[in-house]
Coordinates of C-alpha atoms in Angstrom, one line a residue:
Chain A
X295 CA 32.4 -36.9 -2.9
X296 CA 31.5 -38.8 -6.0
X297 CA 30.4 -37.2 -9.2
X298 CA 27.1 -38.9 -9.1
X299 CA 26.2 -37.6 -5.6
X300 CA 27.0 -34.1 -6.7
X301 CA 24.8 -34.4 -9.8
X302 CA 22.0 -35.8 -7.6
X303 CA 22.4 -32.9 -5.1
X304 CA 22.3 -30.4 -8.1
X305 CA 19.1 -31.8 -9.6
X306 CA 17.6 -32.4 -6.1
X307 CA 18.1 -28.7 -5.2
X308 CA 16.6 -27.5 -8.5
X309 CA 13.6 -29.8 -7.9
X310 CA 13.1 -28.3 -4.4
X311 CA 13.2 -24.8 -5.9
X312 CA 10.6 -25.7 -8.5
X313 CA 8.4 -27.5 -6.0
X314 CA 8.4 -24.3 -3.9
X315 CA 7.5 -22.2 -7.0
X316 CA 4.7 -24.6 -8.0
X317 CA 3.3 -24.9 -4.5
X318 CA 3.2 -21.1 -4.3
X319 CA 1.3 -21.0 -7.6
X320 CA -1.1 -23.7 -6.4
X321 CA -1.8 -21.7 -3.2
X322 CA -2.6 -18.7 -5.4
X323 CA -4.9 -20.8 -7.4
X324 CA -6.9 -22.1 -4.5
X325 CA -6.9 -18.6 -3.1
X326 CA -8.6 -17.4 -6.2
X327 CA -11.3 -20.1 -6.4
X328 CA -11.6 -20.8 -2.7
X329 CA -14.5 -23.3 -2.4
X330 CA -15.2 -22.2 1.1
X331 CA -15.7 -18.6 0.0
X332 CA -19.2 -19.2 -1.3
X333 CA -20.2 -21.1 1.8
X334 CA -18.8 -18.4 4.2
X335 CA -20.6 -15.7 2.2
X336 CA -23.9 -17.5 2.4
X337 CA -23.4 -18.2 6.1
X338 CA -22.8 -14.6 6.7
X339 CA -25.9 -13.8 4.7
X340 CA -28.0 -16.2 6.8
X341 CA -26.6 -14.7 10.0
X342 CA -27.5 -11.3 8.7
X343 CA -31.0 -12.4 7.8
X344 CA -31.5 -14.0 11.2
X345 CA -30.4 -10.7 12.8
X346 CA -32.8 -8.8 10.7
X347 CA -35.6 -11.1 11.7
X348 CA -35.2 -9.8 15.1
X349 CA -35.6 -11.1 18.6
X350 CA -39.4 -11.5 18.7
X351 CA -39.1 -14.9 17.1
X352 CA -41.6 -17.1 18.8
X353 CA -42.1 -20.8 18.8
X354 CA -44.1 -21.8 15.9
X355 CA -47.7 -22.3 17.0
X356 CA -49.5 -25.3 15.5
X357 CA -51.6 -23.9 12.7
X358 CA -55.4 -24.2 13.2
X359 CA -58.1 -23.9 10.7
X360 CA -59.0 -20.3 10.4
X361 CA -55.6 -18.9 11.2
X362 CA -54.0 -16.7 8.6
X363 CA -51.3 -18.6 6.6
X364 CA -50.1 -16.0 4.1
X365 CA -49.7 -12.4 3.2
X366 CA -51.1 -11.2 -0.2
X367 CA -50.0 -8.0 -1.9
X368 CA -53.1 -6.4 -3.3
X369 CA -51.8 -3.2 -4.8
X370 CA -48.5 -1.8 -5.9
X371 CA -45.6 -3.0 -8.0
X372 CA -45.7 -6.5 -6.6
X373 CA -49.4 -6.9 -6.6
X374 CA -50.6 -10.5 -6.8
X375 CA -47.6 -12.0 -4.9
X376 CA -48.2 -14.3 -2.0
X377 CA -45.8 -14.9 0.8
X378 CA -46.2 -17.7 3.4
X379 CA -46.3 -16.8 7.0
X380 CA -44.5 -20.0 7.9
X381 CA -41.2 -18.1 8.0
X382 CA -42.6 -15.4 10.4
X383 CA -41.5 -12.9 11.5
X384 CA -41.4 -11.4 8.1
X385 CA -39.4 -8.3 7.3
X386 CA -41.0 -6.0 4.7
X387 CA -38.9 -3.5 2.9
X388 CA -36.9 -2.6 -0.2
X389 CA -33.7 -4.1 1.0
X390 CA -32.2 -7.4 -0.1
X391 CA -32.7 -9.0 3.3
X392 CA -36.4 -8.4 3.4
X393 CA -38.6 -11.5 3.2
X394 CA -41.3 -9.5 1.5
X395 CA -39.3 -7.4 -0.9
X396 CA -41.3 -4.5 -2.4
X397 CA -40.3 -2.7 -5.5
X398 CA -41.7 0.6 -4.4
X399 CA -39.8 3.9 -4.1
X400 CA -41.8 5.0 -1.1
X401 CA -40.9 2.0 0.9
X402 CA -37.9 2.1 3.2
X403 CA -35.1 -0.5 3.0
X404 CA -36.3 -2.1 6.3
X405 CA -39.8 -0.8 6.6
X406 CA -42.0 -3.0 8.8
X407 CA -42.3 -6.4 10.3
X408 CA -45.2 -8.9 10.6
X409 CA -44.9 -11.2 13.6
X410 CA -47.2 -13.3 15.7
X411 CA -47.6 -13.6 19.4
X412 CA -49.6 -16.7 20.2
X413 CA -52.4 -16.7 17.8
X414 CA -52.5 -13.0 17.2
X415 CA -50.6 -11.4 14.3
X416 CA -49.1 -7.9 14.6
X417 CA -47.5 -5.5 12.3
X418 CA -44.8 -3.2 13.5
X419 CA -43.2 -0.2 11.9
X420 CA -39.4 -0.2 11.9
X421 CA -38.9 3.5 11.9
X422 CA -39.7 3.9 8.2
X423 CA -39.6 7.2 6.4
X424 CA -43.2 7.2 5.2
X425 CA -44.9 5.1 7.9
X426 CA -47.1 2.1 7.9
X427 CA -50.9 2.4 7.8
X428 CA -53.4 0.1 9.2
X429 CA -56.8 1.2 7.9
X430 CA -56.4 4.9 7.8
X431 CA -54.1 5.6 10.7
X432 CA -50.4 5.6 10.8
X433 CA -49.2 3.1 13.4
X434 CA -46.8 4.0 16.1
X435 CA -46.5 0.6 17.8
X436 CA -47.1 -3.0 17.1
X437 CA -50.7 -3.2 16.0
X438 CA -52.9 -6.3 15.9
X439 CA -54.1 -7.3 12.6
X440 CA -56.5 -10.0 11.6
X441 CA -57.7 -11.6 8.4
X442 CA -58.6 -9.0 5.8
X443 CA -57.0 -6.0 7.6
X444 CA -55.4 -3.9 5.0
X445 CA -51.8 -2.7 5.7
X446 CA -50.6 0.1 3.5
X447 CA -46.9 0.6 3.0
X448 CA -45.9 3.2 0.5
X449 CA -48.0 2.6 -2.6
X450 CA -48.4 -1.1 -1.6
X451 CA -51.3 -2.7 0.2
X452 CA -51.0 -6.0 1.9
X453 CA -53.5 -8.3 3.6
X454 CA -53.4 -11.5 5.7
X455 CA -55.2 -14.4 4.1
X456 CA -56.1 -17.9 5.1
Chain B
X32 CA -54.9 -16.6 -5.0
X33 CA -55.1 -17.7 -1.4
X34 CA -53.0 -20.8 -2.0
X35 CA -50.0 -20.7 0.1
X36 CA -46.8 -20.7 -1.9
X37 CA -44.2 -22.9 -0.2
X38 CA -41.4 -20.5 -0.3
X39 CA -41.2 -16.7 0.0
X40 CA -41.6 -15.1 -3.4
X41 CA -38.0 -13.7 -3.2
X42 CA -35.7 -16.4 -1.9
X43 CA -32.5 -15.1 -0.6
X44 CA -29.9 -15.2 -3.3
X45 CA -27.4 -17.9 -2.3
X46 CA -24.8 -16.9 -4.9
X47 CA -22.0 -14.6 -3.7
X48 CA -21.7 -11.5 -5.8
X49 CA -18.8 -11.0 -8.2
X50 CA -16.1 -9.5 -6.1
X51 CA -17.6 -7.7 -3.1
X52 CA -19.3 -10.8 -1.7
X53 CA -16.1 -12.9 -2.2
X54 CA -14.9 -13.8 1.3
X55 CA -11.2 -14.4 1.5
X56 CA -10.0 -17.2 3.8
X57 CA -7.2 -16.6 6.3
X58 CA -4.9 -19.2 4.7
X59 CA -2.4 -19.2 7.5
X60 CA -2.0 -22.9 7.2
X61 CA -1.0 -22.6 3.6
X62 CA 1.4 -19.9 4.5
X63 CA 3.0 -22.2 7.1
X64 CA 3.3 -25.0 4.6
X65 CA 5.0 -22.7 2.1
X66 CA 7.3 -21.3 4.8
X67 CA 8.5 -24.8 5.7
X68 CA 9.3 -25.3 2.0
X69 CA 11.0 -22.0 1.8
X70 CA 13.2 -22.9 4.8
X71 CA 14.1 -26.1 2.9
X72 CA 15.1 -23.9 0.0
X73 CA 17.2 -21.6 2.2
X74 CA 18.9 -24.2 4.5
X75 CA 19.1 -26.7 1.7
X76 CA 21.1 -24.2 -0.3
X77 CA 23.5 -23.6 2.6
X78 CA 24.0 -27.4 3.0
X79 CA 24.5 -27.9 -0.7
X80 CA 27.1 -25.1 -0.8
X81 CA 29.0 -26.8 2.0
X82 CA 28.8 -30.2 0.2
X83 CA 29.9 -28.6 -3.1
X84 CA 32.9 -26.7 -1.7
X85 CA 34.2 -28.9 1.2
X86 CA 32.4 -32.2 0.5
X87 CA 30.6 -32.1 3.8
X88 CA 27.6 -30.4 5.4
X89 CA 28.8 -27.3 7.2
X90 CA 29.2 -27.9 11.0
X91 CA 27.3 -24.7 11.9
X92 CA 24.2 -25.7 9.9
X93 CA 22.2 -26.2 13.1
X94 CA 23.1 -22.7 14.3
X95 CA 22.4 -21.1 10.9
X96 CA 19.3 -23.1 10.2
X97 CA 18.0 -22.5 13.7
X98 CA 18.5 -18.8 13.4
X99 CA 16.8 -18.6 10.0
X100 CA 13.9 -20.8 11.3
X101 CA 13.5 -18.6 14.4
X102 CA 13.3 -15.4 12.3
X103 CA 10.7 -16.9 9.9
X104 CA 8.6 -18.4 12.7
X105 CA 8.6 -15.0 14.5
X106 CA 7.4 -13.3 11.3
X107 CA 4.8 -15.9 10.8
X108 CA 3.5 -15.7 14.3
X109 CA 3.3 -11.9 14.1
X110 CA 1.2 -12.3 11.0
X111 CA -1.1 -14.8 12.7
X112 CA -1.4 -12.4 15.6
X113 CA -1.7 -9.0 13.9
X114 CA -2.7 -9.5 10.3
X115 CA -4.6 -12.8 10.2
X116 CA -6.1 -12.2 6.8
X117 CA -2.9 -11.1 5.1
X118 CA -1.7 -12.5 1.8
X119 CA -0.3 -16.0 2.4
X120 CA 2.3 -16.0 -0.4
X121 CA 4.3 -12.9 0.2
X122 CA 6.2 -14.0 3.3
X123 CA 7.2 -17.5 1.9
X124 CA 8.5 -16.0 -1.3
X125 CA 10.6 -13.4 0.6
X126 CA 11.9 -16.1 3.0
X127 CA 13.0 -18.3 0.2
X128 CA 14.7 -15.5 -1.7
X129 CA 16.4 -14.2 1.4
X130 CA 17.6 -17.7 2.3
X131 CA 18.9 -18.4 -1.2
X132 CA 20.7 -15.0 -1.2
X133 CA 22.3 -15.7 2.1
X134 CA 23.6 -19.1 0.9
X135 CA 24.9 -17.6 -2.3
X136 CA 26.7 -14.8 -0.5
X137 CA 28.2 -17.4 1.8
X138 CA 29.3 -19.4 -1.2
X139 CA 31.0 -16.3 -2.8
X140 CA 32.7 -15.6 0.6
X141 CA 34.1 -19.1 0.6
X142 CA 35.3 -18.6 -3.0
X143 CA 36.9 -15.3 -2.2
X144 CA 38.6 -16.6 0.9
X145 CA 40.1 -19.4 -1.1
X146 CA 41.6 -16.7 -3.4
X147 CA 42.5 -14.1 -0.7
X148 CA 42.7 -15.4 2.9
X149 CA 42.2 -12.0 4.4
X150 CA 38.9 -11.4 2.7
X151 CA 36.2 -10.3 5.1
X152 CA 33.1 -12.5 5.0
X153 CA 29.8 -10.8 4.2
X154 CA 27.3 -13.5 4.9
X155 CA 27.3 -13.1 8.7
X156 CA 26.7 -9.4 8.5
X157 CA 24.0 -10.0 6.0
X158 CA 22.3 -12.4 8.5
X159 CA 22.5 -9.6 11.1
X160 CA 20.9 -7.2 8.6
X161 CA 18.2 -9.8 7.9
X162 CA 17.5 -10.0 11.7
X163 CA 17.1 -6.3 11.8
X164 CA 14.9 -6.4 8.8
X165 CA 12.6 -9.0 10.4
X166 CA 12.6 -7.0 13.6
X167 CA 11.4 -3.9 11.7
X168 CA 8.9 -6.1 9.8
X169 CA 7.4 -7.2 13.1
X170 CA 7.5 -3.6 14.4
X171 CA 5.6 -2.2 11.4
X172 CA 2.9 -4.9 11.7
X173 CA 2.5 -4.4 15.4
X174 CA 2.6 -0.6 15.5
X175 CA 0.8 0.2 12.2
X176 CA -2.7 -1.1 12.7
X177 CA -4.2 0.7 9.6
X178 CA -2.2 1.7 6.6
X179 CA -4.6 4.7 6.0
X180 CA -2.9 6.4 8.9
X181 CA 0.1 6.9 6.7
X182 CA -1.9 9.2 4.5
X183 CA -1.5 11.8 7.3
X184 CA 2.3 11.8 6.7
X185 CA 2.1 12.6 3.0
X186 CA 4.2 15.7 3.0
X187 CA 6.3 14.7 6.1
X188 CA 7.5 11.6 4.3
X189 CA 8.1 13.4 1.1
X190 CA 10.3 15.9 2.9
X191 CA 12.0 13.2 4.9
X192 CA 12.7 11.4 1.6
X193 CA 14.3 14.5 0.1
X194 CA 16.5 15.0 3.2
X195 CA 17.6 11.4 3.1
X196 CA 18.4 11.7 -0.6
X197 CA 20.5 14.8 0.1
X198 CA 22.3 13.3 3.1
X199 CA 25.1 11.6 1.1
X200 CA 26.0 15.1 -0.3
X201 CA 26.8 16.4 3.2
X202 CA 30.6 16.5 3.4
X203 CA 31.2 14.9 6.8
X204 CA 29.1 11.8 6.5
X205 CA 28.7 11.2 2.8
X206 CA 31.0 8.8 1.2
X207 CA 31.8 8.1 -2.4
X208 CA 32.0 4.3 -3.1
X209 CA 32.8 3.0 -6.6
X210 CA 31.8 6.2 -8.2
X211 CA 28.4 6.6 -6.6
X212 CA 27.9 9.1 -3.8
X213 CA 24.9 7.4 -2.2
X214 CA 26.3 6.2 1.2
X215 CA 26.5 7.8 4.6
X216 CA 28.9 6.7 7.2
X217 CA 28.2 7.2 10.9
X218 CA 31.1 5.7 12.8
X219 CA 31.3 2.0 11.9
X220 CA 27.9 2.0 10.4
X221 CA 27.3 2.6 6.7
X222 CA 23.9 3.1 5.2
X223 CA 22.3 3.8 1.9
X224 CA 19.6 6.4 2.7
X225 CA 18.1 6.1 -0.8
X226 CA 16.7 2.7 0.0
X227 CA 14.6 4.2 2.8
X228 CA 13.7 7.2 0.7
X229 CA 12.2 4.7 -1.8
X230 CA 9.5 3.6 0.7
X231 CA 8.9 7.2 1.9
X232 CA 8.5 8.4 -1.7
X233 CA 5.9 5.8 -2.4
X234 CA 3.8 6.9 0.6
X235 CA 4.3 10.6 -0.4
X236 CA 3.3 10.1 -4.0
X237 CA 0.3 8.0 -3.0
X238 CA -1.0 10.6 -0.6
X239 CA -0.5 13.4 -3.1
X240 CA -2.1 11.5 -6.0
X241 CA -5.1 10.5 -4.0
X242 CA -5.8 14.2 -3.4
X243 CA -5.1 15.6 -6.8
X244 CA -5.8 12.7 -9.2
X245 CA -9.0 14.3 -10.5
X246 CA -7.3 17.5 -11.5
X247 CA -4.5 15.5 -13.1
X248 CA -6.9 13.1 -14.8
X249 CA -9.7 15.3 -16.1
X250 CA -8.3 18.6 -17.2
X251 CA -6.3 18.8 -20.5
X252 CA -6.8 18.5 -24.2
X253 CA -6.6 15.7 -26.8
X254 CA -3.8 15.7 -29.3
X255 CA -3.6 12.8 -31.7
X256 CA -5.5 10.2 -29.7
X257 CA -3.6 11.0 -26.6
X258 CA -5.1 13.1 -23.7
X259 CA -2.4 15.5 -22.7
X260 CA -2.6 17.2 -19.3
X261 CA -2.6 20.9 -18.7
X262 CA 0.6 22.8 -18.6
X263 CA 0.1 23.8 -14.9
X264 CA -0.4 20.2 -13.9
X265 CA 3.1 19.4 -15.1
X266 CA 4.5 20.7 -11.9
X267 CA 4.9 17.5 -9.9
X268 CA 6.2 15.4 -12.8
X269 CA 8.7 18.2 -13.6
X270 CA 9.8 18.3 -10.0
X271 CA 10.3 14.5 -9.9
X272 CA 12.2 14.7 -13.2
X273 CA 14.6 17.3 -11.8
X274 CA 15.1 15.3 -8.6
X275 CA 15.9 12.2 -10.6
X276 CA 18.3 14.1 -12.8
X277 CA 19.9 15.6 -9.7
X278 CA 20.5 12.1 -8.3
X279 CA 22.0 11.1 -11.6
X280 CA 24.3 14.2 -12.0
X281 CA 25.4 14.8 -8.4
X282 CA 25.3 11.3 -7.0
X283 CA 26.2 9.4 -10.1
X284 CA 23.5 6.9 -9.3
X285 CA 21.8 5.8 -12.5
X286 CA 19.8 3.0 -10.9
X287 CA 18.0 5.0 -8.2
X288 CA 17.4 7.8 -10.6
X289 CA 15.6 5.4 -13.0
X290 CA 13.8 3.7 -10.2
X291 CA 12.3 6.9 -8.6
X292 CA 11.2 8.4 -11.9
X293 CA 9.7 5.1 -13.2
X294 CA 7.9 4.5 -10.0
X295 CA 6.4 8.0 -10.0
X296 CA 5.4 7.7 -13.6
X297 CA 3.6 4.3 -13.1
X298 CA 1.8 5.6 -10.0
X299 CA 0.7 8.7 -11.9
X300 CA -0.6 6.6 -14.7
X301 CA -2.4 4.2 -12.3
X302 CA -4.0 7.1 -10.4
X303 CA -5.2 9.0 -13.5
X304 CA -5.7 6.2 -16.0
X305 CA -4.3 8.6 -18.7
X306 CA -1.7 7.2 -21.1
X307 CA -0.8 10.8 -21.9
X308 CA 1.3 10.9 -18.7
X309 CA 3.3 7.9 -19.9
X310 CA 4.0 9.6 -23.3
X311 CA 5.2 12.8 -21.6
X312 CA 7.2 10.9 -19.0
X313 CA 8.7 8.7 -21.6
X314 CA 9.8 11.7 -23.6
X315 CA 11.2 13.4 -20.5
X316 CA 13.0 10.2 -19.6
X317 CA 14.7 10.0 -23.0
X318 CA 15.6 13.6 -22.9
X319 CA 17.1 13.2 -19.3
X320 CA 18.9 10.0 -20.3
X321 CA 20.5 11.7 -23.3
X322 CA 21.4 14.7 -21.2
X323 CA 23.0 12.4 -18.7
X324 CA 24.9 10.6 -21.5
X325 CA 26.3 13.8 -22.7
X326 CA 27.2 15.4 -19.4
X327 CA 28.2 12.7 -16.9
X328 CA 31.0 10.4 -17.7
X329 CA 29.4 7.7 -15.5
X330 CA 26.5 7.1 -17.9
X331 CA 28.7 7.2 -21.0
X332 CA 31.0 4.5 -19.5
X333 CA 28.0 2.2 -18.7
X334 CA 26.5 2.6 -22.2
X335 CA 29.8 1.9 -23.9
X336 CA 30.3 -1.2 -21.8
X337 CA 26.9 -2.3 -22.7
X338 CA 27.2 -1.8 -26.5
X339 CA 30.7 -3.3 -26.8
X340 CA 31.7 -5.1 -23.6
X341 CA 34.5 -7.1 -25.2
X342 CA 36.4 -4.0 -26.3
X343 CA 39.3 -3.7 -23.8
X344 CA 39.0 0.1 -23.9
X345 CA 35.5 -0.2 -22.4
X346 CA 34.9 -0.9 -18.8
X347 CA 33.1 -4.2 -19.5
X348 CA 35.1 -6.7 -17.5
X349 CA 32.4 -7.3 -14.9
X350 CA 29.6 -7.8 -17.4
X351 CA 31.8 -10.2 -19.5
X352 CA 32.8 -12.2 -16.5
X353 CA 29.1 -12.5 -15.4
X354 CA 28.0 -13.6 -18.8
X355 CA 30.8 -16.2 -19.0
X356 CA 29.6 -17.5 -15.7
X357 CA 26.0 -17.8 -16.9
X358 CA 27.1 -19.4 -20.1
X359 CA 29.2 -22.0 -18.1
X360 CA 26.2 -22.6 -15.9
X361 CA 24.1 -23.5 -18.9
X362 CA 20.7 -25.1 -18.5
X363 CA 21.1 -26.8 -15.1
X364 CA 24.1 -25.1 -13.6
X365 CA 27.4 -26.3 -12.2
X366 CA 25.8 -27.2 -8.9
X367 CA 26.0 -25.1 -5.7
X368 CA 29.6 -24.6 -4.6
X369 CA 31.0 -26.0 -7.8
X370 CA 31.2 -23.0 -10.1
X371 CA 33.5 -20.0 -9.7
X372 CA 31.3 -17.0 -9.3
X373 CA 34.0 -15.2 -7.2
X374 CA 35.8 -14.4 -10.5
X375 CA 33.2 -11.7 -11.2
X376 CA 34.0 -8.5 -9.3
X377 CA 31.5 -7.7 -6.6
X378 CA 29.6 -10.8 -7.3
X379 CA 27.6 -10.8 -4.1
X380 CA 25.7 -7.6 -4.6
X381 CA 24.9 -6.5 -8.1
X382 CA 26.1 -9.6 -9.8
X383 CA 24.4 -12.2 -7.7
X384 CA 22.1 -13.2 -10.5
X385 CA 25.0 -14.3 -12.8
X386 CA 26.4 -16.1 -9.8
X387 CA 23.1 -18.0 -9.3
X388 CA 22.9 -18.5 -13.0
X389 CA 26.3 -20.2 -13.0
X390 CA 25.6 -22.6 -10.1
X391 CA 21.8 -23.2 -10.6
X392 CA 21.6 -22.7 -14.3
X393 CA 18.8 -21.2 -16.4
X394 CA 16.4 -23.6 -14.6
X395 CA 17.2 -22.0 -11.3
X396 CA 17.2 -18.4 -12.6
X397 CA 13.8 -18.8 -14.2
X398 CA 12.5 -20.1 -10.9
X399 CA 13.9 -17.0 -9.2
X400 CA 12.4 -14.7 -11.8
X401 CA 9.1 -16.4 -11.4
X402 CA 9.2 -15.8 -7.7
X403 CA 9.7 -12.1 -8.3
X404 CA 6.8 -12.3 -10.7
X405 CA 4.6 -13.8 -8.1
X406 CA 5.7 -11.2 -5.6
X407 CA 4.7 -8.4 -7.9
X408 CA 1.5 -10.1 -8.8
X409 CA 0.5 -10.4 -5.2
X410 CA 1.3 -6.7 -4.7
X411 CA -0.9 -5.7 -7.6
X412 CA -3.6 -8.1 -6.6
X413 CA -3.6 -6.4 -3.2
X414 CA -4.0 -3.1 -5.0
X415 CA -6.9 -4.5 -6.9
X416 CA -8.9 -5.7 -4.0
X417 CA -8.0 -2.9 -1.6
X418 CA -11.0 -0.8 -0.8
X419 CA -9.4 2.6 -0.4
X420 CA -7.5 4.6 -3.0
X421 CA -4.5 5.4 -0.9
X422 CA -3.9 1.7 -0.1
X423 CA -4.4 0.9 -3.8
X424 CA -1.7 3.4 -4.8
X425 CA 0.7 2.4 -2.1
X426 CA 0.4 -1.3 -3.0
X427 CA 0.9 -0.5 -6.7
X428 CA 3.9 1.7 -6.0
X429 CA 5.6 -0.9 -3.8
X430 CA 4.9 -3.6 -6.3
X431 CA 6.3 -1.5 -9.1
X432 CA 9.5 -0.8 -7.0
X433 CA 10.2 -4.5 -6.9
X434 CA 9.3 -5.0 -10.6
X435 CA 11.5 -2.1 -11.8
X436 CA 14.4 -3.1 -9.6
X437 CA 14.4 -6.7 -10.8
X438 CA 14.0 -5.6 -14.4
X439 CA 16.8 -3.1 -14.2
X440 CA 19.2 -5.4 -12.4
X441 CA 18.6 -8.6 -14.3
X442 CA 18.3 -6.7 -17.6
X443 CA 21.6 -5.0 -16.8
X444 CA 23.6 -8.2 -16.0
X445 CA 22.2 -10.1 -19.0
X446 CA 23.1 -7.1 -21.2
X447 CA 19.5 -6.3 -22.2
X448 CA 19.9 -2.7 -21.0
X449 CA 22.9 -0.7 -19.8
X450 CA 24.0 -1.9 -16.4
X451 CA 22.9 0.3 -13.5
X452 CA 23.7 -0.1 -9.8
X453 CA 20.6 -1.4 -8.1
X454 CA 20.3 -4.3 -5.6
X455 CA 18.4 -7.4 -6.5
X456 CA 15.7 -7.4 -3.8
X457 CA 16.3 -9.9 -1.0
X458 CA 19.1 -11.7 -2.8
X459 CA 21.9 -9.1 -3.0
X460 CA 24.3 -8.4 -0.2
X461 CA 23.5 -5.0 1.2
X462 CA 22.0 -4.1 4.5
X463 CA 20.0 -1.0 3.8
X464 CA 18.3 -2.5 0.8
X465 CA 17.4 -5.7 2.8
X466 CA 15.9 -3.8 5.7
X467 CA 13.9 -1.5 3.5
X468 CA 12.6 -4.4 1.5
X469 CA 11.4 -6.2 4.7
X470 CA 9.6 -3.0 5.7
X471 CA 8.0 -2.9 2.2
X472 CA 6.7 -6.5 2.7
X473 CA 5.3 -5.5 6.1
X474 CA 3.4 -2.6 4.5
X475 CA 2.1 -4.8 1.7
X476 CA 0.9 -7.4 4.2
X477 CA -0.8 -4.8 6.3
X478 CA -2.7 -3.5 3.2
X479 CA -3.6 -7.0 2.1
X480 CA -4.9 -7.8 5.6
X481 CA -7.2 -4.8 5.4
X482 CA -8.2 -5.6 1.9
X483 CA -8.9 -9.3 2.4
X484 CA -10.6 -9.0 5.8
X485 CA -14.4 -9.5 5.3
X486 CA -16.3 -6.3 5.4
X487 CA -18.2 -5.5 8.6
X488 CA -21.1 -7.9 9.2
X489 CA -24.0 -5.6 8.5
X490 CA -23.6 -3.2 5.6
X491 CA -25.6 0.0 6.2
X492 CA -28.9 -0.7 4.4
X493 CA -29.5 1.5 1.5
X494 CA -25.9 1.9 0.6
X495 CA -26.3 0.2 -2.7
X496 CA -29.7 1.5 -3.6
X497 CA -31.1 5.0 -4.0
X498 CA -32.6 6.5 -0.9
X499 CA -36.3 6.3 0.0
X500 CA -38.4 9.0 -1.5
X501 CA -40.4 11.0 1.1
X502 CA -44.1 11.4 0.7
X503 CA -44.8 15.1 0.8
X504 CA -47.7 15.9 3.3
X505 CA -49.5 19.1 2.8

């Protein structure tokens, strides 16, 4: 075995050892700043939101003049905010996954839901602590609402608008 | 006012949160890639040893390489099957170190056989121990589905560890080898129970500290910028100190004594976040070491060999030979199979780092130390992201075991600290240590699998916010 071959083997082996060390470090690096991490997280979030939106999702009905198009918050911490009904059904609550997120201590995390069936809009309580009121009565089942009906949730009052 | 806004007022936040929202990937492909490289490191070393010693690739390289590959593939498949989210770097590092160690032990065997033809080769038994280690590794991953179940065995494992530590003192089975009474012999089998006790003690400490960390952390008074614990809380540390001293005095095992006490101290510090424990522990360590120096001849010999190894009166032959070897190796080494590491006594266990330093040079030894660094880093990283305190403490403890062992051994052979008998994890010849270390890696992978697995899809609402206030109705 010539001297040169042995030197080559010697340096070749050290190179292999260091290639291994550096690859391990690069795997650690990509593990820390995994690009897919953000995407997977947002996908999980979307899945969560879709789940929260529930099973009553109906086919979007072609909007007609005179149909409600938005929800307006009239009173409470978020008064003045407007949320489009295009993304219905809308979850109302204090949680992060709510489409209408209310900053109100008397509102449950997942409080109520506004959904449509055909042309009719309904509000439905989701087992909230303090209840959902349409007019003066606490609702126990999905209740039909129309333009101008006031929905009270905690200290907040909402209403459908054109 | 009645204009429709195109988007909901609160769009869902697309950014993932700082740490909790971070979703780890499985990374099994990256692990496979690193494993192939680690096999190149291990089998390449075996081939290079053959080329260096005999001038030809060993004839049984297919058998050896196939065996090593089969073990690693089995471990990898078990991880894919049972711990899909586990850390992708731990197994490749361990595979590379173990392969390199096997090749080096084989190389020292060849060197010894050239000197003494009746020398019994150690590499083949080491390969059998590695097989047993991988089998236990697979067993732990398959049987232990959740590391938190180990918390139920806090006191059982503590007691088992004590029994194991006492076993070498039992007259019939205990054996005194090279001054240290840490071996048991059962028929043809010999075993070092302290290596298993190491794992059990980590579990026992973690279970104990999870329960009592508040008492240990909060009570106490402040003396000179350091929070000192109460006197009555000193019990456990005092007990551990006495056990460590007992190992030192009765078993003459400086290394294990240091390892157990250091491990306990670090875990205590991590659990309580109080530097006061480190101060107390450090003082106790110094007192114990001085006591050992005065009373046991064993420690005295080691310290004298450390301070003045070239003095022929001191027992420094091994250290001196090792250092000559490393010096001859220089920056890039003599090349595998081309040095003479067999001239150091017991080169294949405690002195495998000087042997590697001689043949791979400083460049190779730095790569090895970096691999150990990465191993410890992955263990501590697992502890950081783990969601339960018990898992955090176990991962920290196991990481610290590796860190202390590597520091004590490499520090000892390079004459930074007095030499103490501990094995270099995964490199040294020694079955009990190898098997115990494979079990440790399995535990770390199990914890990291739990820690990196994404949390259940739907977090209970209201977990991160204060609960809804109730309207009082009169």
